[in-house]
mmCIF file of C-alpha atoms in Angstrom:
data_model
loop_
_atom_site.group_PDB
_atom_site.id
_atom_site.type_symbol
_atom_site.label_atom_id
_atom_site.label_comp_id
_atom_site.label_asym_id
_atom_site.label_seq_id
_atom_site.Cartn_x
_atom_site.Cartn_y
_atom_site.Cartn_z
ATOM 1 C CA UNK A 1 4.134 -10.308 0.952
ATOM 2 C CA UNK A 2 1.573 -7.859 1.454
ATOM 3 C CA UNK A 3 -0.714 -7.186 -1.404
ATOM 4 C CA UNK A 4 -4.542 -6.645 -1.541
ATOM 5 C CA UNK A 5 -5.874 -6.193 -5.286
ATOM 6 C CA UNK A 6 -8.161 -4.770 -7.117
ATOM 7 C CA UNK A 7 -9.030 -3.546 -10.465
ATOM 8 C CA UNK A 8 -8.581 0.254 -10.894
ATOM 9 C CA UNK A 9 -12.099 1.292 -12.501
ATOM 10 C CA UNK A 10 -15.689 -0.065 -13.131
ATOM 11 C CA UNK A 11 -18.693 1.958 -14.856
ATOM 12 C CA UNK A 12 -22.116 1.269 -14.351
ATOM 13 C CA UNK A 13 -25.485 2.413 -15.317
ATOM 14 C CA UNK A 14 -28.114 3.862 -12.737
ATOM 15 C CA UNK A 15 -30.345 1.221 -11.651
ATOM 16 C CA UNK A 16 -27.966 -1.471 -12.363
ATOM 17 C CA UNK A 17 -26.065 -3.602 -9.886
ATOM 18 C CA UNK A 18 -22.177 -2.965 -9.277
ATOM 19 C CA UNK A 19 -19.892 -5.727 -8.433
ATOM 20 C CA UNK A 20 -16.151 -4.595 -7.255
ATOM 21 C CA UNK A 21 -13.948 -7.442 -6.679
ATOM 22 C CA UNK A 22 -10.843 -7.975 -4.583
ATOM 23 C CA UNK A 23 -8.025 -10.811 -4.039
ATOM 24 C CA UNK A 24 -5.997 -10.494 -0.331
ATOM 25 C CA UNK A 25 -3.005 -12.573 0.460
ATOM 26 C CA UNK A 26 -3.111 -13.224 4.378
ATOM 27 C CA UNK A 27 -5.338 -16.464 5.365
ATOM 28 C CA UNK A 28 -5.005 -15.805 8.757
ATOM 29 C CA UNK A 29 -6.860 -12.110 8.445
ATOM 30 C CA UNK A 30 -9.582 -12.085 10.716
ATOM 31 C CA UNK A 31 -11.921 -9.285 9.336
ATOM 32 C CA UNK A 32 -12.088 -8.436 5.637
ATOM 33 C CA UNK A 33 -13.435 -4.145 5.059
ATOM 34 C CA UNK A 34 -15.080 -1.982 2.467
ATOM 35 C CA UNK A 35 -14.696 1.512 2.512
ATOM 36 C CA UNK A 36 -16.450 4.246 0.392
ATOM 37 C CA UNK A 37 -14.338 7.176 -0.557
ATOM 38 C CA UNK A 38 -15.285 10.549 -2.088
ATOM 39 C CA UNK A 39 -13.375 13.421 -3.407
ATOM 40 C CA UNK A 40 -11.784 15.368 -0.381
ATOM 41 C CA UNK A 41 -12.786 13.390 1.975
ATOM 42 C CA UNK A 42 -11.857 10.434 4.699
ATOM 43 C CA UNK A 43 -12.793 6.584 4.650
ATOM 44 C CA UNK A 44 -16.620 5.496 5.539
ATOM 45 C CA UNK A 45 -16.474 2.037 6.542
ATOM 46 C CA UNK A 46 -19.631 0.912 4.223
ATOM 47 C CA UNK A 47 -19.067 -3.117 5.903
ATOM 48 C CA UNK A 48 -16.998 -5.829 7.118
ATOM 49 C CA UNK A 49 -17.313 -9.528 7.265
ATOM 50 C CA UNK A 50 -15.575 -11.575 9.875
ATOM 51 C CA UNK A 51 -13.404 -14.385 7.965
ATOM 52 C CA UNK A 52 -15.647 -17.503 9.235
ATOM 53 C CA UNK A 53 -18.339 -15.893 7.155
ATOM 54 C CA UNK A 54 -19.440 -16.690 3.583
ATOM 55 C CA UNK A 55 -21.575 -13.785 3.406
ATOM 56 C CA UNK A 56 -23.053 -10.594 4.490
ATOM 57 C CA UNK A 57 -25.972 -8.566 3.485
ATOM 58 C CA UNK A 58 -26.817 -4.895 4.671
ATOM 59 C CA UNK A 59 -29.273 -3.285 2.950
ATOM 60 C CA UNK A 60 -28.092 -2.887 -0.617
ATOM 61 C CA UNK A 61 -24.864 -3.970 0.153
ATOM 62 C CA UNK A 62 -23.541 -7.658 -0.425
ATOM 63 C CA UNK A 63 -20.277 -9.117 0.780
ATOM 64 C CA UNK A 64 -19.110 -12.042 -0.654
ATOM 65 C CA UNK A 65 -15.774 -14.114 0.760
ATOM 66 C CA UNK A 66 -14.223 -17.387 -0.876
ATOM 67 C CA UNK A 67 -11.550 -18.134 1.980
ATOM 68 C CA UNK A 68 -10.185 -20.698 -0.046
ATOM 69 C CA UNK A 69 -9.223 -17.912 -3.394
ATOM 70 C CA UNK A 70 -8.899 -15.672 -0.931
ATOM 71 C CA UNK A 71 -10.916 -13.712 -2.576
ATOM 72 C CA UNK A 72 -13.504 -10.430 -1.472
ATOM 73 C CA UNK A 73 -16.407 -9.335 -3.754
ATOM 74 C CA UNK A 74 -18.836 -6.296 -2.908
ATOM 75 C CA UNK A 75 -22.058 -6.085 -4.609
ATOM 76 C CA UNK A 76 -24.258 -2.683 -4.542
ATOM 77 C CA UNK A 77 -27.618 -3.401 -5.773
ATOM 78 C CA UNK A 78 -29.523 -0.553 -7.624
ATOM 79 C CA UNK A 79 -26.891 1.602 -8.150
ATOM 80 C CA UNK A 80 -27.157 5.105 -7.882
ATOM 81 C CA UNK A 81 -25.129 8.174 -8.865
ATOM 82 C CA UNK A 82 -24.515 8.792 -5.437
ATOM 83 C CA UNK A 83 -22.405 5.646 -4.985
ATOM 84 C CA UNK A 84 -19.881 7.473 -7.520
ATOM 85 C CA UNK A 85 -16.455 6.800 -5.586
ATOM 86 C CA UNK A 86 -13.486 5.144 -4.878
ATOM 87 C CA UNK A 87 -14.048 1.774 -2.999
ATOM 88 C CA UNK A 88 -11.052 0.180 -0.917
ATOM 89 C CA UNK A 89 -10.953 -3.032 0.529
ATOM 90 C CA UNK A 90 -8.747 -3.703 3.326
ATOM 91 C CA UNK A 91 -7.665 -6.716 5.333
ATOM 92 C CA UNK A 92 -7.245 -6.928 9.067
ATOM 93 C CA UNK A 93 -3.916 -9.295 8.685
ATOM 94 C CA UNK A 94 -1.762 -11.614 11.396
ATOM 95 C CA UNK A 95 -4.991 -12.985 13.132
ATOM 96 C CA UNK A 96 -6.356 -10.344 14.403
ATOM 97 C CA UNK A 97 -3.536 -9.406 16.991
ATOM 98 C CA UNK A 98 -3.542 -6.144 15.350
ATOM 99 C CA UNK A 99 -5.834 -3.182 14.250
ATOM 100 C CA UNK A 100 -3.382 -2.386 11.521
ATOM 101 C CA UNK A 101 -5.170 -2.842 7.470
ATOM 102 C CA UNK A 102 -3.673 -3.574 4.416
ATOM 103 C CA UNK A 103 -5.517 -1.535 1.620
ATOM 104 C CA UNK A 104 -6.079 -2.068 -1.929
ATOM 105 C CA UNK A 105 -5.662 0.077 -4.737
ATOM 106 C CA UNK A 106 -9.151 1.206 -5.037
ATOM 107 C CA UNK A 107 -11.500 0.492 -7.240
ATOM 108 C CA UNK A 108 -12.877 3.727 -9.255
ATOM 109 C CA UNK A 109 -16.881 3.142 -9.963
ATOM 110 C CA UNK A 110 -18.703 5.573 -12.072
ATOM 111 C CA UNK A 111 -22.098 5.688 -12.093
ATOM 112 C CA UNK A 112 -23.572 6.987 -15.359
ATOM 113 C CA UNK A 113 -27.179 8.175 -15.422
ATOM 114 C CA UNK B 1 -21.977 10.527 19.484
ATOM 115 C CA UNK B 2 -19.001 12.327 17.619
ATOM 116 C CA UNK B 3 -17.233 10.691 15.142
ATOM 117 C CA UNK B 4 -13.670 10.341 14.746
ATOM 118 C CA UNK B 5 -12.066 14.266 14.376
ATOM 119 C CA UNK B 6 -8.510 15.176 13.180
ATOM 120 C CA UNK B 7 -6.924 18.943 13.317
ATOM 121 C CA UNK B 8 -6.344 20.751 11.601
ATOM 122 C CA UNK B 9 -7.843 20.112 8.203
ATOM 123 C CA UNK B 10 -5.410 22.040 5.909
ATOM 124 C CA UNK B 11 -2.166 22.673 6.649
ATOM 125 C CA UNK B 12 0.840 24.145 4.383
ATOM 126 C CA UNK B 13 4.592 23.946 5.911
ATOM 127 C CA UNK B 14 7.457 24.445 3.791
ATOM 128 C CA UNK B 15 10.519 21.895 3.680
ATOM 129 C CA UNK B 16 12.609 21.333 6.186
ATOM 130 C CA UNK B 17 10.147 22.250 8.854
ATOM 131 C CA UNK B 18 8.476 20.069 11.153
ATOM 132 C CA UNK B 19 3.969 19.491 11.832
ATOM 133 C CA UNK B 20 1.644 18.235 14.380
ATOM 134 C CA UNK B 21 -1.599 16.851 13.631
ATOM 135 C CA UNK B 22 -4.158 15.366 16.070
ATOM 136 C CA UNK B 23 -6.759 12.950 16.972
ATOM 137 C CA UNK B 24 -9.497 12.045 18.679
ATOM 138 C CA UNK B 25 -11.040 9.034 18.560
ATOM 139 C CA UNK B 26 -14.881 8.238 19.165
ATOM 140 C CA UNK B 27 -15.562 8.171 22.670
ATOM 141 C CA UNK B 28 -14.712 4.823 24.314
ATOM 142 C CA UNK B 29 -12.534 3.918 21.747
ATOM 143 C CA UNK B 30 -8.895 3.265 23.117
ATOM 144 C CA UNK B 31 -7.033 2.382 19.894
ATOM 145 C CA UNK B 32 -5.834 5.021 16.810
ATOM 146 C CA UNK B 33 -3.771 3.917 13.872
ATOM 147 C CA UNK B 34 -2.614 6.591 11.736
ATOM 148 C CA UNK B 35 -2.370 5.594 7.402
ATOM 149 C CA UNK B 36 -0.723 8.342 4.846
ATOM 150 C CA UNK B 37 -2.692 8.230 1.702
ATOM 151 C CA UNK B 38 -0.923 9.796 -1.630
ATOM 152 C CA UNK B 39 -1.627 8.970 -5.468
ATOM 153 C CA UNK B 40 1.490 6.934 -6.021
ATOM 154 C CA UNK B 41 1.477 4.769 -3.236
ATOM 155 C CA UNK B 42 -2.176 4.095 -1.773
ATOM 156 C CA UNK B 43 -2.439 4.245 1.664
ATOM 157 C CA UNK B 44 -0.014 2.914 3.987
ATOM 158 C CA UNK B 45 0.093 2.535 7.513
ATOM 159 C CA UNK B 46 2.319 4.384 9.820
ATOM 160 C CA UNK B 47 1.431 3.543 13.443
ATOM 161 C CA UNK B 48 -0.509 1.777 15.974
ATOM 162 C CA UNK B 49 -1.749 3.054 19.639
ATOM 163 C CA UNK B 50 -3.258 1.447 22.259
ATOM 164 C CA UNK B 51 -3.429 2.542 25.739
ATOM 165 C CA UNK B 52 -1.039 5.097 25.073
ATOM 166 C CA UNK B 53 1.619 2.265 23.684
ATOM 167 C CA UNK B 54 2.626 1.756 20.262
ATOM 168 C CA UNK B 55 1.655 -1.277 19.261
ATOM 169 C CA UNK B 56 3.109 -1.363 15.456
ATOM 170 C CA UNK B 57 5.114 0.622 12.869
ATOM 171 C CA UNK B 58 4.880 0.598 9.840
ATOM 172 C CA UNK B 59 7.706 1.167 6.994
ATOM 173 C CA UNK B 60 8.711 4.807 7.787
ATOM 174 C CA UNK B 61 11.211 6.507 8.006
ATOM 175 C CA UNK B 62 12.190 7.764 12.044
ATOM 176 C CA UNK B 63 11.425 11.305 11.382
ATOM 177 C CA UNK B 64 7.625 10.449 11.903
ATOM 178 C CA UNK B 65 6.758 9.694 15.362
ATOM 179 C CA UNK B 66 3.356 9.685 17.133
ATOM 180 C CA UNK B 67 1.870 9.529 20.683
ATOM 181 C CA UNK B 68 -0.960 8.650 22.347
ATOM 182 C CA UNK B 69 -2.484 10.546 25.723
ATOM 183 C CA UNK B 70 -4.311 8.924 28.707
ATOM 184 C CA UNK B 71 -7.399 10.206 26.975
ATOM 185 C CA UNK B 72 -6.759 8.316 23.407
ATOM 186 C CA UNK B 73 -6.138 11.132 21.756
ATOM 187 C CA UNK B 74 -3.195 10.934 19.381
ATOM 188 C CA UNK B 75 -1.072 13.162 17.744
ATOM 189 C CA UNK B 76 1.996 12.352 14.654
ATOM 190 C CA UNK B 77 4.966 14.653 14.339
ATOM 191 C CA UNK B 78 6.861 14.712 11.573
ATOM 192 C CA UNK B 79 9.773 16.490 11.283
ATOM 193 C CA UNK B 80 12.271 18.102 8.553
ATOM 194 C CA UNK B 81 9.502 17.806 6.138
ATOM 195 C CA UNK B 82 10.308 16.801 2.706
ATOM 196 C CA UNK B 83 7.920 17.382 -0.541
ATOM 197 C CA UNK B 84 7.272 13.909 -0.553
ATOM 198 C CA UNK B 85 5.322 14.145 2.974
ATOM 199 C CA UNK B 86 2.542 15.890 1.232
ATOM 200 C CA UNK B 87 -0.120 13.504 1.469
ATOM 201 C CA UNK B 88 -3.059 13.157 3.366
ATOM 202 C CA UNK B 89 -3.232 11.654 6.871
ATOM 203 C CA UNK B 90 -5.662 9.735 8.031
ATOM 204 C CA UNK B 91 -6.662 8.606 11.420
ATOM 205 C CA UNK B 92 -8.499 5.119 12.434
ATOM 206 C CA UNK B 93 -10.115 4.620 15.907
ATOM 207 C CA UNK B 94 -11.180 1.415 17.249
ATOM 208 C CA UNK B 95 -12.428 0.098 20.333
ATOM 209 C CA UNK B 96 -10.046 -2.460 21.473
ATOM 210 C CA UNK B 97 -6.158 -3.404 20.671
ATOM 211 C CA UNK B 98 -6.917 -6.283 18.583
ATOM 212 C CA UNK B 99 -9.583 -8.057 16.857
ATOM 213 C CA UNK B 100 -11.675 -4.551 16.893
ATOM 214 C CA UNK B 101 -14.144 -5.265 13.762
ATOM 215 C CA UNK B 102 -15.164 -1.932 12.974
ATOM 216 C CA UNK B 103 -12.602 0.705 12.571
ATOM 217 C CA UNK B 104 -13.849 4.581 11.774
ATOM 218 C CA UNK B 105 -11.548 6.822 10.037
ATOM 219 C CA UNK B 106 -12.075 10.689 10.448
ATOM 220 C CA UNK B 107 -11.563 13.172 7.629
ATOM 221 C CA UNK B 108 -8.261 13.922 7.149
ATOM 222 C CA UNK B 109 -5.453 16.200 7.416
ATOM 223 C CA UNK B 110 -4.346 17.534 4.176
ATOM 224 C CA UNK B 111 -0.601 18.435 3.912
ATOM 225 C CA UNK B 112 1.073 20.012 1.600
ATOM 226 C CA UNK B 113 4.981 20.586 1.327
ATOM 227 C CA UNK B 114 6.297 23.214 -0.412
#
């Protein structure tokens, strides 16, 4: 079936690094998203990696992907209060021959100062 | 260039009655997929345009419906509202049909069924 996962909450200090993980079920997806969401508002798409990639950086932003575990990992480096939010990670399933995602659950991070 | 913009932001409609919302996507962008997001069951998609087709469906019932014009924009219906259509609704616009990469939601319409 359809199922992306992730744990509901993680809390981190300031300054610290934040690592929000996330299991997908479709081996055929093509591109694997994170999205940053914050009370009252819509879905910024923070990155995505296309599946023949092991990795993407952007700026503090890393994005793991072990095709084999299926298995999504984004890392935020120096964390700051500002990154306080809900992060969803989607999947673009069926190879690509549609736009439609499959979200997670969110993962909650708190940044404490 | 704009960003992706839905109208209106707020909306209240009581049950039994039936709402619009719209969207338009960035400029150049031909495809808009519309997602409902609520606390109980995440975000879900509804519906898939391209070139004014719908592409995909997602598990809803027939009373919501959606459209897309010759100039992308897109607009849902939804019709005898129940209290369980409050939710917010989200719109996604991408460049192509398939295989897009980046996809840019816009804010959000917030409806509430009472």
């Amino acid at each position: 079936g359809e199922d992306v996962e992730q744990s509901l909450f993680l809390s981190v200090r300031e300054g610290d690094s934040s690592v929000i993980n996330c299991t997908y079920t479709d081996s055929s997806s093509t591109y694997l998203y994170w999205y940053k969401q914050e009370p009252g508002a819509g879905l910024q798409l923070l990155t995505y990696i296309f599946s023949n990639m092991d990795m993407k950086q952007d700026q503090r932003l890393t994005v793991l992907l072990n095709k084999k575990d299926k298995h999504l990992s984004l890392r935020i480096a120096d964390t700051q209060t500002g990154d306080s939010a809900i992060y969803f990670c989607a999947e673009s399933p069926y190879g690509g021959a549609t736009n439609k995602l499959i979200f997670g659950t969110g993962t909650l991070l708190a940044v404490q100062p | 260039k704009a960003g992706v913009t839905q109208t209106p932001r707020y909306l209240i409609k009581t049950r039994g009655q039936q709402v619009t919302l719209s969207c338009s996507p960035i400029s150049g962008h031909r495809s808009v997929s519309w997602y409902q997001q609520t606390p109980g069951q995440g975000l879900q998609f509804l519906f898939e345009y391209f070139s004014e087709t719908q592409r995909n469906k997602g598990n809803f019932p027939g009373r919501f419906s959606g459209r897309q014009f010759s100039n992308s924009r897109s607009e849902m219906n939804v019709s005898t509202l129940e209290l369980g259509d409050s939710a917010l609704y989200l719109c996604a616009s991408s460049l192509r049909g398939q295989g897009s990469g980046e996809q840019y939601f816009g804010p959000g319409t917030r409806l509430t069924v009472t």
